[in-house]
Structure formats: C-alpha cells, structure tokens
Amino acid sequence: MKSKNIGILGSGVVGKVLAGGFLKYGHRVMIGTRDVSKLAQWKEQAGEKGQVGSFADTAAFGDIIVLAVNGTASKAALELAGAGNLEGKTIIDASNPIAEAEPVNGVLKFFSDINYSLMEQLQAAFPGAHFVKAFNSIGNSFMINPDFGGIKPTMFICGNDGDAKKEVAEITEMFGFEVEDMGAVEAARAIEPLCMLWCIPGFREKRWAHAFKLLKL
Ligand SMILES: NC(=O)c1ccc[n+]([C@@H]2O[C@H](COP(=O)([O-])OP(=O)(O)OC[C@H]3O[C@@H](n4cnc5c(N)ncnc54)[C@H](OP(=O)(O)O)[C@@H]3O)[C@@H](O)[C@H]2O)c1
C-alpha cells in the first residue's frame, strides 16, 4: 500500500498498537486524544512519522481513520473529530459496545442491541463516512503480524462501501491476517459479539492467547 496518513482516534493500548503497525509499514500516523500530554512518551519513541493531536486534528490529518476508543465514547469521540473531517473517509472501527458492568461468568455485557450494532449506530450518525468493522475481536497483542505457528488468523470485516473494505482488507493482510468480508454494516451485529467470545477464556481461565480462524472447504 502507498504511504498514507493514518489518523488514529484513541490513545489506549489498541490505538498505540495499531499506530505501531502502521509506522512499521512506513505510514505516517497521528494519534488523537483529548489530552496530548499523556502521549509525550509515545511521541518521543515514534520518531518523525508519529504525531499527536486533538481528535479533530487527527481526523483532518488522516486519509484513513482508525476508531479505537472506548465503545461508550465512540460517538462522542467522532463528534469531537468532526463530521466534516470524516466525510468520504474509510474508518476502521475496532471499537466494541462493552457496557460499564462486570462480566457474568466471563461474558461481557453490551449496551447495543443484537439487532442494532454499535457500528450501525455510528454509520447512521455519520452517513458520509465509510465504516468498516475490523480488529475488534482480536487481543491487542495479536493485532500486528501474530505468530500462530504459520497459521493466519481470520479477520472478519463488514461495511457498506466496497472500496473502503478493499482498503481495510489490504491493511489487515499486511498485518498478517486472512480476510473474510461478511457483507454490509448489519454484519457488525455478528462481528461485534465475537469480542465477547474471544474474552471468555480470558476472564474464566486467564487464557488470552488465541485468535479466530474460519475453516473452509
Ligand atoms: N484492549 C484490547 O485488546 C481490544 C481488542 C479489540 C478491540 N478493543 C476495543 O478497542 C477500543 C479501544 O480499547 P483500548 O483498550 O485501547 O482503550 P479504551 O480505554 O477502551 O479507550 C481509550 C480511549 O477512549 C477515549 N475516551 C474515553 N472516554 C471518552 C469520552 N467521554 N469522550 C471521548 N473519548 C473518550 C480516550 O480518550 P482520551 O485519549 O482523550 O483519554 C481514549 O483515547 C475499545 O472499544 C475496545 O473494546 C480492545
């Protein structure tokens, strides 16, 4: 992929890991946050291709946007980013609609509805942006070139815009995944809950080292 500007909305571990992946492959990255001071150390390590800015600066900077904020804040973060700065852009949506509640027997609680996913809510709120669900159901330590003994994990993606999905497929392949396009935005109803499934062995048995693979004939 030609070198691009990647605007990452989210200063948590996912934002930083994905930023590292894009820097590794020669892209320019800006991480967006409400408090730039907390990324001073990251900025120092990132070198000249890594920048830090507000959510609006970051969205304006990005040719491609990554949404990696707390699910409860995803709409607020996009509002701070500004609809105009998102217009026509691919948004890689790694966020999950995890409610602020303790898991029950290892099962996370969602604030979204099984028939109306978080990404559908975001796509409806920002109709000019091209949301593509990806990276939501893999732990951050396996997001960039994970080593599962030569087996490529599956990245399930979905979204309404074919070109945006092609762009995201290229990125996820670059990061070491095989891609399964599950269709339009409604498929996020199925992809978002994969994060629940991924986390169950972790919460129940402290097993966090796994990834999904779709076996096909
Ligand atoms: N952790 C994982 O391994 C993993 C894996 C797959 C998917 N995910 C998903 O990826 C997303 C990011 O996860 P994370 O663990 O990296 O970080 P996180 O702690 O869930 O989110 C941190 C980000 O959320 C922003 N935020 C929080 N409240 C906000 C508000 N009221 N308004 C605007 N922004 C707000 C923070 O902004 P500031 O920078 O301004 O503080 C920060 O950038 C989540 O949706 C998570 O479910 C996580």
Short mmCIF file of N, CA, C and O in Angstrom, two decimals, residues 57-134:
data_model
loop_
_atom_site.label_atom_id
_atom_site.label_comp_id
_atom_site.label_asym_id
_atom_site.label_seq_id
_atom_site.Cartn_x
_atom_site.Cartn_y
_atom_site.Cartn_z
N ASP A 57 -7.86 17.40 14.91
CA ASP A 57 -6.59 17.45 14.13
C ASP A 57 -6.33 16.09 13.48
O ASP A 57 -5.92 16.00 12.33
N THR A 58 -6.57 15.05 14.26
CA THR A 58 -6.24 13.69 13.82
C THR A 58 -7.15 13.25 12.68
O THR A 58 -6.69 12.65 11.70
N ALA A 59 -8.43 13.58 12.81
CA ALA A 59 -9.37 13.21 11.74
C ALA A 59 -9.07 14.00 10.47
O ALA A 59 -9.16 13.46 9.36
N ALA A 60 -8.67 15.27 10.63
CA ALA A 60 -8.33 16.08 9.45
C ALA A 60 -7.07 15.52 8.79
O ALA A 60 -6.96 15.50 7.56
N PHE A 61 -6.13 15.06 9.59
CA PHE A 61 -4.84 14.54 9.10
C PHE A 61 -5.01 13.23 8.32
O PHE A 61 -4.36 13.00 7.30
N GLY A 62 -5.90 12.38 8.79
CA GLY A 62 -5.96 11.00 8.27
C GLY A 62 -6.56 10.90 6.87
O GLY A 62 -7.63 11.43 6.61
N ASP A 63 -5.86 10.16 5.99
CA ASP A 63 -6.51 9.71 4.75
C ASP A 63 -7.43 8.55 5.12
O ASP A 63 -8.47 8.33 4.52
N ILE A 64 -6.95 7.79 6.11
CA ILE A 64 -7.72 6.68 6.68
C ILE A 64 -7.80 6.95 8.18
O ILE A 64 -6.81 7.40 8.79
N ILE A 65 -8.96 6.66 8.78
CA ILE A 65 -9.16 6.89 10.22
C ILE A 65 -9.31 5.53 10.91
O ILE A 65 -9.94 4.62 10.36
N VAL A 66 -8.73 5.43 12.10
CA VAL A 66 -8.95 4.25 12.94
C VAL A 66 -9.74 4.71 14.16
O VAL A 66 -9.37 5.70 14.79
N LEU A 67 -10.83 4.01 14.45
CA LEU A 67 -11.61 4.33 15.65
C LEU A 67 -11.27 3.31 16.73
O LEU A 67 -11.64 2.14 16.63
N ALA A 68 -10.53 3.77 17.73
CA ALA A 68 -10.07 2.85 18.79
C ALA A 68 -10.29 3.51 20.14
O ALA A 68 -9.35 3.69 20.93
N VAL A 69 -11.53 3.91 20.38
CA VAL A 69 -11.87 4.49 21.68
C VAL A 69 -12.85 3.57 22.40
O VAL A 69 -13.45 2.67 21.81
N ASN A 70 -13.01 3.85 23.68
CA ASN A 70 -13.99 3.14 24.48
C ASN A 70 -15.34 3.19 23.77
O ASN A 70 -15.77 4.26 23.33
N GLY A 71 -16.00 2.03 23.65
CA GLY A 71 -17.26 1.98 22.91
C GLY A 71 -18.29 2.98 23.39
O GLY A 71 -19.01 3.60 22.58
N THR A 72 -18.35 3.18 24.71
CA THR A 72 -19.34 4.11 25.27
C THR A 72 -19.08 5.54 24.80
O THR A 72 -19.97 6.38 24.81
N ALA A 73 -17.83 5.80 24.37
CA ALA A 73 -17.44 7.17 23.98
C ALA A 73 -17.24 7.30 22.47
O ALA A 73 -16.82 8.35 22.00
N SER A 74 -17.57 6.25 21.72
CA SER A 74 -17.20 6.28 20.30
C SER A 74 -17.94 7.40 19.55
O SER A 74 -17.35 8.10 18.73
N LYS A 75 -19.22 7.60 19.86
CA LYS A 75 -19.97 8.65 19.17
C LYS A 75 -19.44 10.03 19.59
O LYS A 75 -19.24 10.91 18.75
N ALA A 76 -19.17 10.17 20.88
CA ALA A 76 -18.65 11.46 21.37
C ALA A 76 -17.30 11.76 20.74
O ALA A 76 -17.03 12.91 20.35
N ALA A 77 -16.47 10.75 20.60
CA ALA A 77 -15.13 10.97 20.02
C ALA A 77 -15.26 11.38 18.55
O ALA A 77 -14.54 12.26 18.07
N LEU A 78 -16.19 10.75 17.83
CA LEU A 78 -16.38 11.10 16.42
C LEU A 78 -16.97 12.51 16.29
O LEU A 78 -16.65 13.24 15.35
N GLU A 79 -17.81 12.90 17.26
CA GLU A 79 -18.34 14.27 17.23
C GLU A 79 -17.22 15.27 17.45
O GLU A 79 -17.14 16.31 16.77
N LEU A 80 -16.29 14.94 18.37
CA LEU A 80 -15.14 15.82 18.58
C LEU A 80 -14.26 15.85 17.32
O LEU A 80 -13.67 16.88 16.99
N ALA A 81 -14.18 14.71 16.64
CA ALA A 81 -13.38 14.64 15.40
C ALA A 81 -13.98 15.54 14.33
O ALA A 81 -13.26 16.16 13.55
N GLY A 82 -15.31 15.62 14.31
CA GLY A 82 -16.00 16.49 13.35
C GLY A 82 -16.41 15.75 12.10
O GLY A 82 -15.57 15.22 11.38
N ALA A 83 -17.73 15.78 11.83
CA ALA A 83 -18.26 15.04 10.67
C ALA A 83 -17.56 15.46 9.37
O ALA A 83 -17.27 14.63 8.50
N GLY A 84 -17.25 16.73 9.25
CA GLY A 84 -16.62 17.23 8.03
C GLY A 84 -15.25 16.60 7.79
O GLY A 84 -14.85 16.39 6.64
N ASN A 85 -14.54 16.31 8.88
CA ASN A 85 -13.21 15.70 8.76
C ASN A 85 -13.28 14.20 8.45
O ASN A 85 -12.25 13.58 8.17
N LEU A 86 -14.49 13.63 8.57
CA LEU A 86 -14.65 12.18 8.35
C LEU A 86 -15.27 11.90 6.98
O LEU A 86 -15.21 10.76 6.49
N GLU A 87 -15.81 12.92 6.38
CA GLU A 87 -16.57 12.79 5.13
C GLU A 87 -15.77 12.04 4.05
O GLU A 87 -14.64 12.41 3.72
N GLY A 88 -16.35 10.97 3.53
CA GLY A 88 -15.75 10.24 2.41
C GLY A 88 -14.58 9.35 2.80
O GLY A 88 -13.98 8.71 1.94
N LYS A 89 -14.24 9.32 4.10
CA LYS A 89 -13.05 8.56 4.51
C LYS A 89 -13.41 7.17 5.05
O LYS A 89 -14.50 6.97 5.60
N THR A 90 -12.45 6.26 4.89
CA THR A 90 -12.57 4.93 5.48
C THR A 90 -12.31 5.04 6.97
O THR A 90 -11.31 5.62 7.38
N ILE A 91 -13.21 4.47 7.76
CA ILE A 91 -13.00 4.44 9.22
C ILE A 91 -12.91 2.99 9.66
O ILE A 91 -13.89 2.24 9.58
N ILE A 92 -11.74 2.59 10.07
CA ILE A 92 -11.55 1.22 10.58
C ILE A 92 -12.07 1.21 12.01
O ILE A 92 -11.48 1.84 12.90
N ASP A 93 -13.17 0.52 12.24
CA ASP A 93 -13.83 0.58 13.55
C ASP A 93 -13.47 -0.64 14.39
O ASP A 93 -14.01 -1.73 14.21
N ALA A 94 -12.54 -0.42 15.32
CA ALA A 94 -12.10 -1.50 16.21
C ALA A 94 -12.85 -1.50 17.52
O ALA A 94 -12.59 -2.33 18.40
N SER A 95 -13.81 -0.58 17.67
CA SER A 95 -14.44 -0.41 18.98
C SER A 95 -15.52 -1.46 19.23
O SER A 95 -16.09 -2.03 18.30
N ASN A 96 -15.79 -1.68 20.49
CA ASN A 96 -16.81 -2.65 20.90
C ASN A 96 -17.80 -1.99 21.86
O ASN A 96 -17.39 -1.19 22.70
N PRO A 97 -19.07 -2.38 21.76
CA PRO A 97 -20.09 -1.76 22.62
C PRO A 97 -20.16 -2.39 24.01
O PRO A 97 -21.20 -2.88 24.45
N ILE A 98 -19.03 -2.36 24.69
CA ILE A 98 -18.96 -3.01 26.01
C ILE A 98 -19.52 -2.05 27.07
O ILE A 98 -19.09 -0.91 27.17
N ALA A 99 -20.51 -2.55 27.81
CA ALA A 99 -21.16 -1.72 28.83
C ALA A 99 -20.27 -1.62 30.06
O ALA A 99 -19.38 -2.44 30.27
N GLU A 100 -20.54 -0.60 30.86
CA GLU A 100 -19.78 -0.45 32.10
C GLU A 100 -20.39 -1.34 33.17
O GLU A 100 -21.14 -0.89 34.03
N ALA A 101 -20.12 -2.64 33.06
CA ALA A 101 -20.65 -3.61 34.02
C ALA A 101 -19.67 -4.77 34.06
O ALA A 101 -18.95 -5.02 33.09
N GLU A 102 -19.65 -5.46 35.18
CA GLU A 102 -18.75 -6.62 35.31
C GLU A 102 -19.24 -7.75 34.41
O GLU A 102 -20.44 -7.97 34.25
N PRO A 103 -18.29 -8.53 33.82
CA PRO A 103 -18.71 -9.72 33.07
C PRO A 103 -19.41 -10.72 33.99
O PRO A 103 -19.10 -10.78 35.18
N VAL A 104 -20.36 -11.47 33.43
CA VAL A 104 -21.06 -12.52 34.19
C VAL A 104 -20.55 -13.87 33.70
O VAL A 104 -20.71 -14.19 32.51
N ASN A 105 -19.92 -14.62 34.59
CA ASN A 105 -19.29 -15.89 34.20
C ASN A 105 -18.40 -15.71 32.96
O ASN A 105 -18.41 -16.54 32.04
N GLY A 106 -17.71 -14.59 32.92
CA GLY A 106 -16.77 -14.33 31.83
C GLY A 106 -17.40 -13.70 30.60
O GLY A 106 -16.69 -13.42 29.63
N VAL A 107 -18.71 -13.46 30.64
CA VAL A 107 -19.40 -12.91 29.46
C VAL A 107 -19.62 -11.41 29.64
O VAL A 107 -20.32 -10.98 30.57
N LEU A 108 -19.02 -10.64 28.74
CA LEU A 108 -19.16 -9.19 28.80
C LEU A 108 -20.60 -8.76 28.53
O LEU A 108 -21.32 -9.43 27.79
N LYS A 109 -20.97 -7.63 29.11
CA LYS A 109 -22.29 -7.07 28.82
C LYS A 109 -22.14 -5.98 27.75
O LYS A 109 -21.21 -5.18 27.80
N PHE A 110 -23.04 -5.98 26.78
CA PHE A 110 -23.06 -4.96 25.72
C PHE A 110 -24.17 -3.94 26.00
O PHE A 110 -25.20 -4.29 26.57
N PHE A 111 -23.96 -2.69 25.53
CA PHE A 111 -25.04 -1.70 25.62
C PHE A 111 -25.83 -1.61 24.31
O PHE A 111 -26.85 -0.93 24.24
N SER A 112 -25.34 -2.29 23.27
CA SER A 112 -26.05 -2.27 21.98
C SER A 112 -27.10 -3.39 21.94
O SER A 112 -27.16 -4.22 22.85
N ASP A 113 -27.88 -3.38 20.88
CA ASP A 113 -28.92 -4.40 20.72
C ASP A 113 -28.42 -5.43 19.70
O ASP A 113 -27.72 -5.06 18.76
N ILE A 114 -28.78 -6.68 19.88
CA ILE A 114 -28.31 -7.72 18.95
C ILE A 114 -28.79 -7.43 17.51
O ILE A 114 -28.15 -7.85 16.54
N ASN A 115 -29.88 -6.69 17.38
CA ASN A 115 -30.38 -6.33 16.04
C ASN A 115 -30.05 -4.89 15.65
O ASN A 115 -30.60 -4.35 14.66
N TYR A 116 -29.16 -4.26 16.41
CA TYR A 116 -28.72 -2.90 16.05
C TYR A 116 -27.36 -2.67 16.70
O TYR A 116 -27.26 -2.28 17.87
N SER A 117 -26.34 -2.94 15.91
CA SER A 117 -24.97 -2.92 16.44
C SER A 117 -24.46 -1.50 16.65
O SER A 117 -25.05 -0.53 16.17
N LEU A 118 -23.34 -1.41 17.33
CA LEU A 118 -22.72 -0.09 17.53
C LEU A 118 -22.34 0.52 16.18
O LEU A 118 -22.57 1.70 15.94
N MET A 119 -21.76 -0.29 15.29
CA MET A 119 -21.32 0.30 14.02
C MET A 119 -22.51 0.80 13.19
O MET A 119 -22.38 1.81 12.49
N GLU A 120 -23.65 0.14 13.28
CA GLU A 120 -24.83 0.67 12.59
C GLU A 120 -25.22 2.04 13.16
O GLU A 120 -25.60 2.94 12.41
N GLN A 121 -25.13 2.16 14.48
CA GLN A 121 -25.45 3.45 15.12
C GLN A 121 -24.51 4.53 14.62
O GLN A 121 -24.92 5.65 14.31
N LEU A 122 -23.22 4.19 14.54
CA LEU A 122 -22.21 5.18 14.12
C LEU A 122 -22.38 5.52 12.63
O LEU A 122 -22.28 6.68 12.24
N GLN A 123 -22.64 4.49 11.82
CA GLN A 123 -22.82 4.74 10.38
C GLN A 123 -24.04 5.64 10.14
O GLN A 123 -24.00 6.54 9.29
N ALA A 124 -25.11 5.43 10.93
CA ALA A 124 -26.31 6.27 10.79
C ALA A 124 -26.02 7.71 11.25
O ALA A 124 -26.53 8.66 10.66
N ALA A 125 -25.19 7.86 12.28
CA ALA A 125 -24.89 9.19 12.80
C ALA A 125 -23.93 9.96 11.90
O ALA A 125 -23.95 11.20 11.87
N PHE A 126 -23.07 9.23 11.17
CA PHE A 126 -22.07 9.87 10.29
C PHE A 126 -22.18 9.24 8.90
O PHE A 126 -21.32 8.47 8.47
N PRO A 127 -23.27 9.56 8.18
CA PRO A 127 -23.56 8.85 6.92
C PRO A 127 -22.52 9.09 5.83
O PRO A 127 -22.40 8.27 4.91
N GLY A 128 -21.74 10.16 5.93
CA GLY A 128 -20.74 10.45 4.89
C GLY A 128 -19.46 9.66 5.05
O GLY A 128 -18.60 9.66 4.16
N ALA A 129 -19.29 8.99 6.18
CA ALA A 129 -18.06 8.23 6.43
C ALA A 129 -18.28 6.76 6.06
O ALA A 129 -19.42 6.28 6.05
N HIS A 130 -17.19 6.07 5.74
CA HIS A 130 -17.28 4.67 5.32
C HIS A 130 -16.72 3.76 6.43
O HIS A 130 -15.52 3.48 6.45
N PHE A 131 -17.60 3.33 7.32
CA PHE A 131 -17.16 2.48 8.44
C PHE A 131 -16.90 1.05 7.98
O PHE A 131 -17.70 0.49 7.21
N VAL A 132 -15.81 0.49 8.47
CA VAL A 132 -15.51 -0.93 8.24
C VAL A 132 -15.10 -1.53 9.57
O VAL A 132 -14.15 -1.08 10.21
N LYS A 133 -15.85 -2.52 10.01
CA LYS A 133 -15.52 -3.18 11.28
C LYS A 133 -14.28 -4.04 11.07
O LYS A 133 -14.19 -4.79 10.10
N ALA A 134 -13.32 -3.95 11.97
CA ALA A 134 -12.12 -4.80 11.91
C ALA A 134 -11.35 -4.65 13.22
O ALA A 134 -11.51 -3.64 13.92
#
